[in-house]
Amino acid sequence: MKFKKSVGLLLSGVLSMGILAACSSDSGSSSSSTGTTPTSTEPAAEGSKVIKIATQSPLSGGSAIIGEAIKLGAQMKLEEEKAKFEELGYTLQLEPYDDQADPKKGVSNANLIGADEQIYGVIGHYNSGVAIPSSEVYEKYNIAMVSPANTAVEVTERGLKTVNRIVGRDDFQGPAGAEYAVNELGAKKIFVIQDKTAYGTGLAEAFIKAAEEAGAEIVGNEGITIGEKDFNGVINQVLNKKPDLVFFGGLYAEGGIIIKQARDKGIDVPFMGGDGMDSSGLVDIAGEAVKNTYITSVAGDSTATESGKKFMEDYKAKFNKDPEGFSVYGYDSMGVFLTGLEAAITANNGELPGKDKVAEAVRAVKDYKGALTDVSFDEKGDNINAKIFLYKFEEASYPPVQVGEVSQ
């Protein structure tokens, strides 16, 4: 693990979460009876064939800020590439599905996606606990999935040929946070809270293992329930144990409440979390209490590249809002999928091949240069170029300040 310290670098729009930044499960209502809200109903050009690409992310509920950001990033890239594919004789259409951060809804949507013969790919999910069961359905139908956010190790460890992700894993993210907590912040006694989801538990376990190996003592490890609003029970345990750092494995909705309630009780030690906390929503919920909170994120600084800066400008002009941490990852995930799709069509003499061949071409993507990410998939579907970034909330504003990055 190569740690690079970079204090004082202000981000301008793209940071994390997963989620699974990644992340867990919330509840919410579908925006339609089928869970899909197509953004384009324009007819296909005469003589062209329709190719649909779905997104699956939470468009309602507690994680909707990031879910919408993923969808909009993917939509933007698809619309930019439409003309190219029309020249090849194909019309691209986006099919957005609201998975509500709920595994059952994700699987239900996945079956609808699988039943649609025109859908060849999925950009999603945000929550690993949704991605894992949903991807079993994609595998059944040979539909390629490119994840912009899922970090749980299990996502790519099952040997599924259709599942890929462009971000880092929790067994990379957790140790990066632990190394920073122990070696840079001097944490010796750490209290861990996690949300009992695939994401939160996996991230917390990876953090705990690395922190203990670095010499820290874990003085508490407690689970909370998604959707709760009163965390005084676990906060009282933190008070009794007197740690010098609190780590939270979970999402910004619960994380923001925990931080605020802990500060209200006089707990002023640093808080740390993963990419599931990488959202403007964390600041909206925690307010001034967010100060002295650190996060690890699979999302980097979009201002670091000219293409990233252009993305931010184009995104704001198109949608009249600043991008969130995963906006550019939705954008780059769509770019990766369309690169594989084009390669599969070219290899088949301009004809659209079977979905299995498209999935093979997506897995074979190497040296893709996105707006922010460089992507080359290994045999499992992991991006060998993924990095982990570390940030600090010095003020009650988003994005936070970058304080370091870690390469594999």
Tab-separated table of C-alpha atoms in Angstrom, residues 67-303:
chain	number	residue	atom	x	y	z
A	67	GLY	CA	-28.339	7.430	-6.367
A	68	GLU	CA	-29.547	10.336	-8.478
A	69	ALA	CA	-25.958	11.500	-9.005
A	70	ILE	CA	-24.982	8.079	-10.376
A	71	LYS	CA	-27.960	8.056	-12.731
A	72	LEU	CA	-27.300	11.575	-14.018
A	73	GLY	CA	-23.605	10.885	-14.596
A	74	ALA	CA	-24.459	7.757	-16.592
A	75	GLN	CA	-27.164	9.604	-18.521
A	76	MET	CA	-24.757	12.381	-19.461
A	77	LYS	CA	-22.180	9.988	-20.901
A	78	LEU	CA	-24.796	7.988	-22.805
A	79	GLU	CA	-26.169	11.135	-24.420
A	80	GLU	CA	-22.665	12.232	-25.411
A	81	GLU	CA	-22.075	8.904	-27.161
A	82	LYS	CA	-25.440	8.667	-28.934
A	83	ALA	CA	-24.280	10.159	-32.226
A	84	LYS	CA	-21.370	7.734	-32.515
A	85	PHE	CA	-23.634	4.718	-32.103
A	86	GLU	CA	-26.232	6.129	-34.490
A	87	GLU	CA	-23.531	6.113	-37.160
A	88	LEU	CA	-23.105	2.406	-36.424
A	89	GLY	CA	-26.866	1.902	-36.838
A	90	TYR	CA	-27.872	1.761	-33.164
A	91	THR	CA	-29.959	3.979	-30.899
A	92	LEU	CA	-28.918	4.124	-27.242
A	93	GLN	CA	-31.601	4.472	-24.582
A	94	LEU	CA	-31.259	4.840	-20.821
A	95	GLU	CA	-33.549	2.841	-18.520
A	96	PRO	CA	-33.203	4.140	-14.916
A	97	TYR	CA	-34.444	1.883	-12.119
A	98	ASP	CA	-34.957	2.915	-8.496
A	99	ASP	CA	-33.578	0.103	-6.333
A	100	GLN	CA	-34.511	2.053	-3.171
A	101	ALA	CA	-31.286	0.760	-1.541
A	102	ASP	CA	-33.334	-2.382	-0.877
A	103	PRO	CA	-31.997	-5.823	-1.889
A	104	LYS	CA	-35.505	-7.158	-2.595
A	105	LYS	CA	-36.331	-4.233	-4.846
A	106	GLY	CA	-32.974	-4.515	-6.569
A	107	VAL	CA	-33.578	-8.180	-7.368
A	108	SER	CA	-37.126	-7.450	-8.536
A	109	ASN	CA	-35.794	-4.754	-10.861
A	110	ALA	CA	-32.995	-7.071	-12.011
A	111	ASN	CA	-35.553	-9.617	-13.147
A	112	LEU	CA	-37.367	-6.924	-15.131
A	113	ILE	CA	-34.046	-5.915	-16.650
A	114	GLY	CA	-33.244	-9.519	-17.532
A	115	ALA	CA	-36.622	-9.952	-19.194
A	116	ASP	CA	-36.033	-6.962	-21.474
A	117	GLU	CA	-34.231	-8.307	-24.530
A	118	GLN	CA	-32.989	-4.830	-25.459
A	119	ILE	CA	-31.078	-4.186	-22.203
A	120	TYR	CA	-27.425	-5.141	-22.603
A	121	GLY	CA	-25.847	-3.527	-19.552
A	122	VAL	CA	-26.387	-2.120	-16.070
A	123	ILE	CA	-24.630	0.794	-14.399
A	124	GLY	CA	-25.012	0.257	-10.653
A	125	HIS	CA	-25.434	-0.165	-7.801
A	126	TYR	CA	-24.650	2.245	-4.964
A	127	ASN	CA	-25.209	-0.281	-2.166
A	128	SER	CA	-23.184	-3.497	-2.121
A	129	GLY	CA	-25.973	-5.248	-0.221
A	130	VAL	CA	-28.206	-4.577	-3.228
A	131	ALA	CA	-25.578	-5.269	-5.873
A	132	ILE	CA	-24.655	-8.730	-4.590
A	133	PRO	CA	-28.059	-10.460	-4.981
A	134	SER	CA	-29.048	-8.385	-8.036
A	135	SER	CA	-25.874	-9.343	-9.872
A	136	GLU	CA	-26.772	-13.015	-9.546
A	137	VAL	CA	-29.726	-12.216	-11.817
A	138	TYR	CA	-27.552	-10.288	-14.296
A	139	GLU	CA	-25.254	-13.303	-14.493
A	140	LYS	CA	-28.207	-15.520	-15.344
A	141	TYR	CA	-29.114	-13.269	-18.275
A	142	ASN	CA	-25.516	-12.471	-19.371
A	143	ILE	CA	-26.018	-8.740	-18.732
A	144	ALA	CA	-22.800	-6.854	-18.033
A	145	MET	CA	-22.753	-4.783	-14.846
A	146	VAL	CA	-20.271	-1.951	-14.273
A	147	SER	CA	-20.394	-0.625	-10.727
A	148	PRO	CA	-19.490	2.984	-9.959
A	149	ALA	CA	-19.539	2.562	-6.185
A	150	ASN	CA	-19.707	-0.949	-4.695
A	151	THR	CA	-16.781	-1.736	-2.417
A	152	ALA	CA	-17.755	-4.968	-0.618
A	153	VAL	CA	-15.186	-7.680	-1.339
A	154	GLU	CA	-17.874	-10.242	-2.159
A	155	VAL	CA	-19.045	-8.273	-5.198
A	156	THR	CA	-16.176	-9.553	-7.346
A	157	GLU	CA	-15.054	-12.593	-5.357
A	158	ARG	CA	-17.829	-14.911	-6.587
A	159	GLY	CA	-16.329	-15.537	-10.021
A	160	LEU	CA	-19.211	-13.943	-11.939
A	161	LYS	CA	-18.232	-13.149	-15.525
A	162	THR	CA	-20.644	-10.212	-15.859
A	163	VAL	CA	-19.749	-8.237	-12.717
A	164	ASN	CA	-17.193	-5.408	-12.808
A	165	ARG	CA	-16.408	-2.296	-10.774
A	166	ILE	CA	-14.223	0.745	-11.348
A	167	VAL	CA	-13.660	1.585	-7.649
A	168	GLY	CA	-11.557	0.051	-4.881
A	169	ARG	CA	-12.579	-2.709	-2.456
A	170	ASP	CA	-13.168	-2.622	1.308
A	171	ASP	CA	-10.115	-4.804	1.927
A	172	PHE	CA	-8.165	-1.866	0.436
A	173	GLN	CA	-10.275	0.973	1.856
A	174	GLY	CA	-10.496	-0.289	5.453
A	175	PRO	CA	-6.728	-0.686	5.931
A	176	ALA	CA	-6.103	2.718	4.309
A	177	GLY	CA	-8.353	4.347	6.903
A	178	ALA	CA	-6.802	2.375	9.749
A	179	GLU	CA	-3.285	3.299	8.681
A	180	TYR	CA	-4.207	6.977	8.640
A	181	ALA	CA	-6.080	6.788	11.970
A	182	VAL	CA	-3.202	5.124	13.810
A	183	ASN	CA	-0.140	6.603	12.129
A	184	GLU	CA	-1.330	10.106	11.243
A	185	LEU	CA	-3.988	10.828	13.895
A	186	GLY	CA	-2.303	8.857	16.673
A	187	ALA	CA	-5.407	6.841	17.560
A	188	LYS	CA	-4.684	4.212	20.230
A	189	LYS	CA	-8.210	3.433	21.509
A	190	ILE	CA	-10.881	3.157	18.807
A	191	PHE	CA	-14.634	2.583	19.146
A	192	VAL	CA	-16.264	1.050	16.054
A	193	ILE	CA	-19.922	1.429	15.059
A	194	GLN	CA	-21.348	-0.303	11.967
A	195	ASP	CA	-24.762	-0.579	10.339
A	196	LYS	CA	-24.905	-4.392	10.050
A	197	THR	CA	-25.050	-4.338	6.237
A	198	ALA	CA	-22.725	-6.086	3.793
A	199	TYR	CA	-20.962	-2.783	3.226
A	200	GLY	CA	-20.824	-1.455	6.772
A	201	THR	CA	-19.806	-4.751	8.372
A	202	GLY	CA	-17.230	-5.558	5.710
A	203	LEU	CA	-15.631	-2.121	5.908
A	204	ALA	CA	-15.595	-2.171	9.715
A	205	GLU	CA	-14.033	-5.640	9.857
A	206	ALA	CA	-11.290	-4.647	7.413
A	207	PHE	CA	-10.631	-1.466	9.416
A	208	ILE	CA	-10.525	-3.329	12.753
A	209	LYS	CA	-8.086	-5.971	11.516
A	210	ALA	CA	-5.667	-3.380	10.132
A	211	ALA	CA	-5.981	-1.072	13.156
A	212	GLU	CA	-5.181	-3.895	15.576
A	213	GLU	CA	-2.214	-4.952	13.458
A	214	ALA	CA	-0.990	-1.331	13.621
A	215	GLY	CA	-1.152	-1.433	17.425
A	216	ALA	CA	-4.514	0.184	18.227
A	217	GLU	CA	-7.004	-1.242	20.734
A	218	ILE	CA	-10.630	-1.665	19.646
A	219	VAL	CA	-12.547	-0.717	22.804
A	220	GLY	CA	-15.999	-1.289	21.327
A	221	ASN	CA	-17.713	-2.725	18.246
A	222	GLU	CA	-21.455	-2.106	18.129
A	223	GLY	CA	-24.099	-2.387	15.428
A	224	ILE	CA	-26.972	0.009	14.715
A	225	THR	CA	-30.094	-0.373	12.598
A	226	ILE	CA	-30.636	1.458	9.321
A	227	GLY	CA	-33.418	4.018	9.562
A	228	GLU	CA	-33.159	4.666	13.294
A	229	LYS	CA	-32.949	8.263	14.518
A	230	ASP	CA	-31.931	7.903	18.172
A	231	PHE	CA	-28.422	6.539	18.740
A	232	ASN	CA	-27.964	7.636	22.357
A	233	GLY	CA	-27.606	4.011	23.480
A	234	VAL	CA	-24.438	3.412	21.498
A	235	ILE	CA	-23.232	6.969	22.099
A	236	ASN	CA	-23.406	6.373	25.862
A	237	GLN	CA	-21.181	3.332	25.352
A	238	VAL	CA	-18.703	5.534	23.497
A	239	LEU	CA	-18.733	7.982	26.413
A	240	ASN	CA	-17.973	5.179	28.877
A	241	LYS	CA	-15.075	3.769	26.836
A	242	LYS	CA	-13.428	7.170	26.238
A	243	PRO	CA	-11.855	6.361	22.840
A	244	ASP	CA	-9.631	8.810	21.000
A	245	LEU	CA	-11.342	8.038	17.658
A	246	VAL	CA	-14.749	6.702	16.576
A	247	PHE	CA	-15.052	4.770	13.298
A	248	PHE	CA	-18.416	4.345	11.563
A	249	GLY	CA	-19.050	1.741	8.875
A	250	GLY	CA	-22.235	2.885	7.186
A	251	LEU	CA	-23.972	5.602	5.183
A	252	TYR	CA	-24.267	9.346	5.556
A	253	ALA	CA	-27.925	9.276	6.665
A	254	GLU	CA	-27.145	7.469	9.924
A	255	GLY	CA	-23.567	8.747	10.128
A	256	GLY	CA	-24.668	12.365	10.187
A	257	ILE	CA	-27.122	11.744	13.027
A	258	ILE	CA	-24.562	9.786	15.060
A	259	ILE	CA	-21.962	12.534	14.705
A	260	LYS	CA	-24.430	15.265	15.675
A	261	GLN	CA	-25.793	13.397	18.700
A	262	ALA	CA	-22.264	12.474	19.825
A	263	ARG	CA	-21.078	16.088	19.609
A	264	ASP	CA	-24.175	17.184	21.550
A	265	LYS	CA	-23.038	14.845	24.351
A	266	GLY	CA	-19.559	16.326	24.407
A	267	ILE	CA	-17.669	13.724	22.352
A	268	ASP	CA	-15.108	15.827	20.519
A	269	VAL	CA	-12.664	13.165	19.297
A	270	PRO	CA	-12.240	12.622	15.544
A	271	PHE	CA	-14.864	10.576	13.698
A	272	MET	CA	-13.907	8.510	10.666
A	273	GLY	CA	-15.979	6.673	8.076
A	274	GLY	CA	-15.836	5.273	4.572
A	275	ASP	CA	-17.162	6.280	1.183
A	276	GLY	CA	-20.731	5.800	2.392
A	277	MET	CA	-20.245	9.114	4.220
A	278	ASP	CA	-19.042	10.905	1.094
A	279	SER	CA	-22.048	13.094	0.366
A	280	SER	CA	-23.248	16.640	0.820
A	281	GLY	CA	-26.054	14.957	2.767
A	282	LEU	CA	-23.609	14.305	5.639
A	283	VAL	CA	-23.127	18.050	6.083
A	284	ASP	CA	-26.852	18.728	5.702
A	285	ILE	CA	-27.576	16.336	8.579
A	286	ALA	CA	-24.621	16.911	10.924
A	287	GLY	CA	-24.201	20.645	10.357
A	288	GLU	CA	-21.329	22.211	12.323
A	289	ALA	CA	-20.826	18.912	14.144
A	290	VAL	CA	-19.252	17.452	11.004
A	291	LYS	CA	-15.990	19.290	11.724
A	292	ASN	CA	-13.098	16.981	12.624
A	293	THR	CA	-14.637	14.106	10.667
A	294	TYR	CA	-12.428	12.097	8.319
A	295	ILE	CA	-13.566	9.845	5.498
A	296	THR	CA	-11.906	7.411	3.177
A	297	SER	CA	-13.394	7.408	-0.296
A	298	VAL	CA	-13.032	5.518	-3.516
A	299	ALA	CA	-13.809	8.802	-5.295
A	300	GLY	CA	-11.058	11.225	-6.212
A	301	ASP	CA	-10.737	14.929	-6.937
A	302	SER	CA	-12.220	15.746	-10.316
A	303	THR	CA	-10.248	18.980	-10.481
